Amino acid sequence: NRSRYLDVLLNDISEKFEKFMFKYEIIISSNASTDNTDEVVDNWSKKLPIIYIKQEENIGSTASLSAAYSRARGKFSMYLADDDFIESKGLQEAIITFMGQPSAGVLYAPWKLVTLKNRPVGTQFYKISHDQIFKKGDHLGFLNLILKDHIFPEIAIFRTSALKQISPTRNDLAFWAFTIAADFLSFGDIIFLKTPFYLSTTHYFDDEIRMQAGNEEVEYAWDRYRGGLEYIASNVSQMLDEKNFDLLQKSINEFVSVRMLVGLRMRIAKKRNPI
């Protein structure tokens, strides 16, 4: 029931992607919506290459997302929330980079925070100094990047063939972005770009009551972050001596402690119970 967000997004895509250099498709999975989502999709299907999936009952966000990915036919695929936006030029450059790295299964990048209609708020979620490629199996290098710069590998472009082969790990005990990246690194190389192409909205309609999933998660998901980091570390822990194993464990503890403090600050700011 998010048709008004979807309508704004599809209008934005129609304007920005008019001169996009690659063929593309938009796969929309409606999770049993009862609003006018059907009407919005029907209107934009006359102008945009839309594939529409309508679930008969609410199957949850993960299953709905999987259903959309299963229909992807392009060489690359990516998730786009209906209340976020894309910079078409940045996406185009990211795809060109990806095409030049045939052994990579996924490309990651940070994202910008904006308000409705792509107005920047001057914030970028995490920064890295330069583009990096982690070779297949380099879980230690990847884990060091996360722990050093507090990276959250959430915005990604997948090589569709790789995505359909590996069925990345998702569970309630480990942060999904960490486990998926670790699985892709076991399969092939992964790319990290320093330049964002994804725009995440912090404020949308004036009358909305909207809780961003990531902001809500940080208030309680500290053990899930730890689980995700330990999932990555499980690929390298047996190669470490006792001293380096202890250092790695200490770094994970520090990362989780920082996330706990962020969660507490957010709870206090919202006048929610910090205990």
mmCIF file of C-alpha atoms in Angstrom:
data_model
loop_
_atom_site.group_PDB
_atom_site.id
_atom_site.type_symbol
_atom_site.label_atom_id
_atom_site.label_comp_id
_atom_site.label_asym_id
_atom_site.label_seq_id
_atom_site.Cartn_x
_atom_site.Cartn_y
_atom_site.Cartn_z
ATOM 1 C CA ASN A 1 0.000 0.000 0.000
ATOM 2 C CA ARG A 2 2.673 2.469 -1.073
ATOM 3 C CA SER A 3 1.289 3.585 -4.411
ATOM 4 C CA ARG A 4 2.030 7.279 -3.943
ATOM 5 C CA TYR A 5 5.721 6.552 -3.382
ATOM 6 C CA LEU A 6 5.772 4.253 -6.402
ATOM 7 C CA ASP A 7 4.096 6.880 -8.585
ATOM 8 C CA VAL A 8 6.731 9.496 -7.701
ATOM 9 C CA LEU A 9 9.581 7.016 -8.275
ATOM 10 C CA LEU A 10 8.338 5.854 -11.689
ATOM 11 C CA ASN A 11 7.900 9.452 -12.788
ATOM 12 C CA ASP A 12 11.475 10.161 -11.662
ATOM 13 C CA ILE A 13 12.802 7.153 -13.589
ATOM 14 C CA SER A 14 10.921 8.175 -16.730
ATOM 15 C CA GLU A 15 12.604 11.588 -16.612
ATOM 16 C CA LYS A 16 16.126 10.519 -15.620
ATOM 17 C CA PHE A 17 16.496 7.373 -17.705
ATOM 18 C CA GLU A 18 15.313 8.801 -21.015
ATOM 19 C CA LYS A 19 18.922 8.762 -22.336
ATOM 20 C CA PHE A 20 20.221 5.809 -20.288
ATOM 21 C CA MET A 21 22.751 3.920 -22.428
ATOM 22 C CA PHE A 22 21.640 0.415 -21.387
ATOM 23 C CA LYS A 23 18.387 -1.458 -21.908
ATOM 24 C CA TYR A 24 16.623 -2.015 -18.588
ATOM 25 C CA GLU A 25 13.488 -3.455 -17.028
ATOM 26 C CA ILE A 26 11.628 -2.559 -13.837
ATOM 27 C CA ILE A 27 10.238 -5.495 -11.860
ATOM 28 C CA ILE A 28 7.587 -4.472 -9.337
ATOM 29 C CA SER A 29 6.392 -6.914 -6.699
ATOM 30 C CA SER A 30 3.192 -5.756 -5.010
ATOM 31 C CA ASN A 31 2.872 -7.536 -1.688
ATOM 32 C CA ALA A 32 -0.934 -7.931 -1.696
ATOM 33 C CA SER A 33 -1.530 -4.154 -1.837
ATOM 34 C CA THR A 34 -5.151 -3.020 -1.493
ATOM 35 C CA ASP A 35 -4.612 0.604 -2.561
ATOM 36 C CA ASN A 36 -4.384 1.868 -6.167
ATOM 37 C CA THR A 37 -0.983 0.259 -6.884
ATOM 38 C CA ASP A 38 -2.531 -1.632 -9.833
ATOM 39 C CA GLU A 39 -3.684 1.645 -11.367
ATOM 40 C CA VAL A 40 -0.292 3.324 -10.899
ATOM 41 C CA VAL A 41 1.517 0.379 -12.486
ATOM 42 C CA ASP A 42 -0.964 0.233 -15.375
ATOM 43 C CA ASN A 43 -0.504 3.948 -16.108
ATOM 44 C CA TRP A 44 3.297 3.770 -16.122
ATOM 45 C CA SER A 45 3.433 0.487 -18.058
ATOM 46 C CA LYS A 46 2.497 2.519 -21.129
ATOM 47 C CA LYS A 47 5.772 4.470 -20.806
ATOM 48 C CA LEU A 48 8.209 2.199 -18.951
ATOM 49 C CA PRO A 49 9.362 -1.444 -19.404
ATOM 50 C CA ILE A 50 7.572 -2.825 -16.333
ATOM 51 C CA ILE A 51 7.109 -6.435 -15.261
ATOM 52 C CA TYR A 52 4.406 -6.608 -12.580
ATOM 53 C CA ILE A 53 4.081 -9.332 -9.944
ATOM 54 C CA LYS A 54 1.101 -9.233 -7.604
ATOM 55 C CA GLN A 55 1.111 -11.445 -4.511
ATOM 56 C CA GLU A 56 -2.293 -12.702 -3.433
ATOM 57 C CA GLU A 57 -1.306 -12.453 0.231
ATOM 58 C CA ASN A 58 1.412 -10.666 2.181
ATOM 59 C CA ILE A 59 4.371 -13.027 1.958
ATOM 60 C CA GLY A 60 6.842 -10.726 3.719
ATOM 61 C CA SER A 61 9.457 -8.407 2.271
ATOM 62 C CA THR A 62 12.184 -11.036 1.802
ATOM 63 C CA ALA A 63 9.969 -13.448 -0.149
ATOM 64 C CA SER A 64 8.513 -10.597 -2.202
ATOM 65 C CA LEU A 65 12.019 -9.418 -3.058
ATOM 66 C CA SER A 66 13.078 -12.947 -4.012
ATOM 67 C CA ALA A 67 10.066 -13.209 -6.303
ATOM 68 C CA ALA A 68 11.150 -10.036 -8.082
ATOM 69 C CA TYR A 69 14.756 -11.174 -8.469
ATOM 70 C CA SER A 70 13.603 -14.529 -9.851
ATOM 71 C CA ARG A 71 12.038 -12.699 -12.808
ATOM 72 C CA ALA A 72 15.174 -10.682 -13.634
ATOM 73 C CA ARG A 73 16.417 -11.243 -17.198
ATOM 74 C CA GLY A 74 19.179 -8.621 -17.414
ATOM 75 C CA LYS A 75 22.899 -9.202 -17.001
ATOM 76 C CA PHE A 76 22.781 -7.139 -13.786
ATOM 77 C CA SER A 77 20.047 -6.529 -11.230
ATOM 78 C CA MET A 78 19.613 -4.339 -8.171
ATOM 79 C CA TYR A 79 17.095 -3.516 -5.480
ATOM 80 C CA LEU A 80 15.457 -0.085 -5.425
ATOM 81 C CA ALA A 81 13.075 0.862 -2.635
ATOM 82 C CA ASP A 82 9.904 2.575 -3.803
ATOM 83 C CA ASP A 83 10.683 5.596 -1.606
ATOM 84 C CA ASP A 84 14.276 6.047 -2.824
ATOM 85 C CA PHE A 85 15.844 7.337 -6.037
ATOM 86 C CA ILE A 86 18.708 6.634 -8.444
ATOM 87 C CA GLU A 87 21.260 8.878 -10.118
ATOM 88 C CA SER A 88 21.195 7.517 -13.666
ATOM 89 C CA LYS A 89 24.670 8.793 -14.624
ATOM 90 C CA GLY A 90 26.252 7.290 -11.505
ATOM 91 C CA LEU A 91 24.473 3.981 -12.099
ATOM 92 C CA GLN A 92 25.628 3.975 -15.702
ATOM 93 C CA GLU A 93 29.262 4.490 -14.642
ATOM 94 C CA ALA A 94 28.961 1.750 -12.021
ATOM 95 C CA ILE A 95 27.677 -0.709 -14.637
ATOM 96 C CA ILE A 96 30.559 0.153 -16.965
ATOM 97 C CA THR A 97 32.994 -0.573 -14.106
ATOM 98 C CA PHE A 98 31.187 -3.841 -13.351
ATOM 99 C CA MET A 99 31.354 -4.924 -17.001
ATOM 100 C CA GLY A 100 35.135 -4.501 -16.870
ATOM 101 C CA GLN A 101 35.413 -7.001 -13.995
ATOM 102 C CA PRO A 102 33.948 -10.277 -15.307
ATOM 103 C CA SER A 103 35.125 -12.264 -12.251
ATOM 104 C CA ALA A 104 33.095 -10.064 -9.858
ATOM 105 C CA GLY A 105 29.640 -11.155 -8.752
ATOM 106 C CA VAL A 106 28.549 -7.986 -6.944
ATOM 107 C CA LEU A 107 29.350 -4.267 -6.867
ATOM 108 C CA TYR A 108 28.822 -2.155 -3.735
ATOM 109 C CA ALA A 109 28.708 1.609 -3.232
ATOM 110 C CA PRO A 110 27.765 4.055 -0.463
ATOM 111 C CA TRP A 111 24.581 6.089 -0.737
ATOM 112 C CA LYS A 112 23.493 9.685 -0.312
ATOM 113 C CA LEU A 113 20.760 10.853 2.042
ATOM 114 C CA VAL A 114 18.164 13.118 0.416
ATOM 115 C CA THR A 115 14.671 14.499 0.944
ATOM 116 C CA LEU A 116 11.766 14.184 -1.474
ATOM 117 C CA LYS A 117 12.588 14.852 -5.133
ATOM 118 C CA ASN A 118 16.276 14.208 -4.638
ATOM 119 C CA ARG A 119 17.073 17.304 -2.604
ATOM 120 C CA PRO A 120 20.451 16.618 -0.962
ATOM 121 C CA VAL A 121 20.855 16.935 2.799
ATOM 122 C CA GLY A 122 24.649 16.942 2.640
ATOM 123 C CA THR A 123 25.199 13.494 4.099
ATOM 124 C CA GLN A 124 26.668 10.324 2.637
ATOM 125 C CA PHE A 125 26.279 7.021 4.439
ATOM 126 C CA TYR A 126 29.875 5.775 4.921
ATOM 127 C CA LYS A 127 32.894 6.770 2.856
ATOM 128 C CA ILE A 128 35.902 4.931 1.461
ATOM 129 C CA SER A 129 39.020 6.598 0.113
ATOM 130 C CA HIS A 130 39.210 4.800 -3.241
ATOM 131 C CA ASP A 131 37.589 2.105 -5.354
ATOM 132 C CA GLN A 132 38.576 -1.381 -4.212
ATOM 133 C CA ILE A 133 38.297 -4.937 -5.508
ATOM 134 C CA PHE A 134 38.437 -7.880 -3.110
ATOM 135 C CA LYS A 135 39.503 -11.089 -4.788
ATOM 136 C CA LYS A 136 37.609 -14.319 -4.270
ATOM 137 C CA GLY A 137 38.227 -15.654 -0.765
ATOM 138 C CA ASP A 138 39.695 -12.434 0.681
ATOM 139 C CA HIS A 139 37.273 -12.374 3.596
ATOM 140 C CA LEU A 140 39.943 -10.974 5.921
ATOM 141 C CA GLY A 141 40.582 -7.926 3.730
ATOM 142 C CA PHE A 142 36.852 -7.359 3.360
ATOM 143 C CA LEU A 143 36.257 -7.736 7.104
ATOM 144 C CA ASN A 144 39.066 -5.269 7.872
ATOM 145 C CA LEU A 145 37.393 -2.691 5.584
ATOM 146 C CA ILE A 146 34.079 -3.087 7.420
ATOM 147 C CA LEU A 147 35.649 -2.855 10.870
ATOM 148 C CA LYS A 148 37.972 0.039 10.004
ATOM 149 C CA ASP A 149 35.504 2.302 8.174
ATOM 150 C CA HIS A 150 32.188 1.009 9.586
ATOM 151 C CA ILE A 151 30.951 -0.083 6.169
ATOM 152 C CA PHE A 152 27.439 -1.413 5.663
ATOM 153 C CA PRO A 153 27.333 -3.188 2.264
ATOM 154 C CA GLU A 154 23.634 -2.663 1.608
ATOM 155 C CA ILE A 155 23.472 -0.921 -1.780
ATOM 156 C CA ALA A 156 24.539 -3.385 -4.442
ATOM 157 C CA ILE A 157 24.334 -4.319 -8.096
ATOM 158 C CA PHE A 158 24.372 -8.087 -8.581
ATOM 159 C CA ARG A 159 25.483 -10.118 -11.556
ATOM 160 C CA THR A 160 22.152 -11.837 -12.072
ATOM 161 C CA SER A 161 23.649 -15.209 -13.007
ATOM 162 C CA ALA A 162 25.706 -15.240 -9.783
ATOM 163 C CA LEU A 163 22.733 -14.187 -7.659
ATOM 164 C CA LYS A 164 20.655 -17.064 -8.986
ATOM 165 C CA GLN A 165 23.454 -19.587 -8.451
ATOM 166 C CA ILE A 166 24.501 -18.943 -4.871
ATOM 167 C CA SER A 167 21.202 -18.194 -3.052
ATOM 168 C CA PRO A 168 22.824 -15.898 -0.431
ATOM 169 C CA THR A 169 22.402 -16.622 3.284
ATOM 170 C CA ARG A 170 19.676 -14.759 5.202
ATOM 171 C CA ASN A 171 18.638 -15.529 8.773
ATOM 172 C CA ASP A 172 17.562 -13.786 11.965
ATOM 173 C CA LEU A 173 20.907 -14.299 13.726
ATOM 174 C CA ALA A 174 23.209 -12.421 11.346
ATOM 175 C CA PHE A 175 22.901 -9.077 9.572
ATOM 176 C CA TRP A 176 21.825 -9.879 6.018
ATOM 177 C CA ALA A 177 24.176 -7.442 4.252
ATOM 178 C CA PHE A 178 27.243 -9.013 5.886
ATOM 179 C CA THR A 179 26.227 -12.600 5.133
ATOM 180 C CA ILE A 180 25.283 -11.913 1.511
ATOM 181 C CA ALA A 181 28.592 -10.141 0.843
ATOM 182 C CA ALA A 182 30.524 -12.995 2.460
ATOM 183 C CA ASP A 183 28.710 -15.546 0.284
ATOM 184 C CA PHE A 184 29.474 -13.578 -2.865
ATOM 185 C CA LEU A 185 33.140 -13.344 -1.851
ATOM 186 C CA SER A 186 33.246 -17.139 -1.587
ATOM 187 C CA PHE A 187 31.878 -17.269 -5.136
ATOM 188 C CA GLY A 188 33.971 -14.559 -6.847
ATOM 189 C CA ASP A 189 35.404 -11.045 -6.545
ATOM 190 C CA ILE A 190 33.465 -8.123 -5.076
ATOM 191 C CA ILE A 191 33.818 -4.459 -6.020
ATOM 192 C CA PHE A 192 33.516 -1.418 -3.740
ATOM 193 C CA LEU A 193 33.098 1.978 -5.394
ATOM 194 C CA LYS A 194 33.694 5.201 -3.499
ATOM 195 C CA THR A 195 31.117 7.159 -5.555
ATOM 196 C CA PRO A 196 27.422 6.712 -4.685
ATOM 197 C CA PHE A 197 24.609 6.357 -7.216
ATOM 198 C CA TYR A 198 21.753 5.503 -4.802
ATOM 199 C CA LEU A 199 19.703 8.181 -3.016
ATOM 200 C CA SER A 200 17.950 7.201 0.220
ATOM 201 C CA THR A 201 15.179 9.492 1.426
ATOM 202 C CA THR A 202 15.177 10.691 5.028
ATOM 203 C CA HIS A 203 11.977 12.755 4.651
ATOM 204 C CA TYR A 204 9.232 12.307 2.105
ATOM 205 C CA PHE A 205 5.597 13.480 2.378
ATOM 206 C CA ASP A 206 4.728 15.937 5.152
ATOM 207 C CA ASP A 207 1.809 13.816 6.377
ATOM 208 C CA GLU A 208 3.643 10.513 6.432
ATOM 209 C CA ILE A 209 4.462 8.271 9.379
ATOM 210 C CA ARG A 210 7.342 6.270 7.990
ATOM 211 C CA MET A 211 10.017 4.363 9.893
ATOM 212 C CA GLN A 212 13.111 3.507 7.901
ATOM 213 C CA ALA A 213 13.942 -0.146 8.421
ATOM 214 C CA GLY A 214 17.643 0.543 8.958
ATOM 215 C CA ASN A 215 16.985 3.214 11.577
ATOM 216 C CA GLU A 216 14.620 0.913 13.428
ATOM 217 C CA GLU A 217 17.006 -2.025 13.219
ATOM 218 C CA VAL A 218 19.941 -0.155 14.739
ATOM 219 C CA GLU A 219 17.943 0.245 17.965
ATOM 220 C CA TYR A 220 17.887 -3.481 18.671
ATOM 221 C CA ALA A 221 20.021 -5.430 16.179
ATOM 222 C CA TRP A 222 23.429 -5.257 17.882
ATOM 223 C CA ASP A 223 23.728 -9.037 18.215
ATOM 224 C CA ARG A 224 22.651 -9.381 14.584
ATOM 225 C CA TYR A 225 25.542 -7.147 13.524
ATOM 226 C CA ARG A 226 27.868 -9.290 15.629
ATOM 227 C CA GLY A 227 26.447 -12.442 14.036
ATOM 228 C CA GLY A 228 27.101 -11.059 10.562
ATOM 229 C CA LEU A 229 30.675 -10.083 11.396
ATOM 230 C CA GLU A 230 31.332 -13.496 12.930
ATOM 231 C CA TYR A 231 29.853 -15.115 9.813
ATOM 232 C CA ILE A 232 32.497 -13.338 7.714
ATOM 233 C CA ALA A 233 35.197 -14.100 10.306
ATOM 234 C CA SER A 234 34.352 -17.811 10.202
ATOM 235 C CA ASN A 235 35.976 -17.901 6.774
ATOM 236 C CA VAL A 236 39.341 -16.743 8.160
ATOM 237 C CA SER A 237 39.458 -17.570 11.884
ATOM 238 C CA GLN A 238 41.211 -20.918 11.448
ATOM 239 C CA MET A 239 44.048 -19.191 9.584
ATOM 240 C CA LEU A 240 44.821 -16.810 12.473
ATOM 241 C CA ASP A 241 47.142 -17.415 15.389
ATOM 242 C CA GLU A 242 45.880 -16.737 18.917
ATOM 243 C CA LYS A 243 47.135 -13.143 19.010
ATOM 244 C CA ASN A 244 45.504 -12.113 15.720
ATOM 245 C CA PHE A 245 42.329 -14.007 16.576
ATOM 246 C CA ASP A 246 42.072 -11.989 19.816
ATOM 247 C CA LEU A 247 42.698 -8.739 17.904
ATOM 248 C CA LEU A 248 39.941 -9.611 15.455
ATOM 249 C CA GLN A 249 37.533 -10.409 18.267
ATOM 250 C CA LYS A 250 38.386 -7.091 19.946
ATOM 251 C CA SER A 251 37.708 -5.197 16.699
ATOM 252 C CA ILE A 252 34.319 -6.876 16.341
ATOM 253 C CA ASN A 253 33.458 -5.958 19.949
ATOM 254 C CA GLU A 254 34.405 -2.334 19.280
ATOM 255 C CA PHE A 255 32.271 -2.218 16.125
ATOM 256 C CA VAL A 256 29.246 -3.581 18.003
ATOM 257 C CA SER A 257 29.801 -1.156 20.895
ATOM 258 C CA VAL A 258 29.718 1.783 18.492
ATOM 259 C CA ARG A 259 26.456 0.521 16.995
ATOM 260 C CA MET A 260 24.999 0.162 20.502
ATOM 261 C CA LEU A 261 25.840 3.806 21.250
ATOM 262 C CA VAL A 262 24.216 4.910 17.975
ATOM 263 C CA GLY A 263 21.099 2.945 18.892
ATOM 264 C CA LEU A 264 20.968 4.487 22.364
ATOM 265 C CA ARG A 265 21.330 7.997 20.961
ATOM 266 C CA MET A 266 18.488 7.360 18.527
ATOM 267 C CA ARG A 267 16.249 5.968 21.269
ATOM 268 C CA ILE A 268 16.908 8.962 23.514
ATOM 269 C CA ALA A 269 16.376 11.431 20.659
ATOM 270 C CA LYS A 270 12.985 9.829 19.906
ATOM 271 C CA LYS A 271 12.113 9.697 23.632
ATOM 272 C CA ARG A 272 11.983 5.920 23.460
ATOM 273 C CA ASN A 273 12.990 3.742 26.380
ATOM 274 C CA PRO A 274 16.825 3.424 26.246
ATOM 275 C CA ILE A 275 16.759 0.399 28.564
#
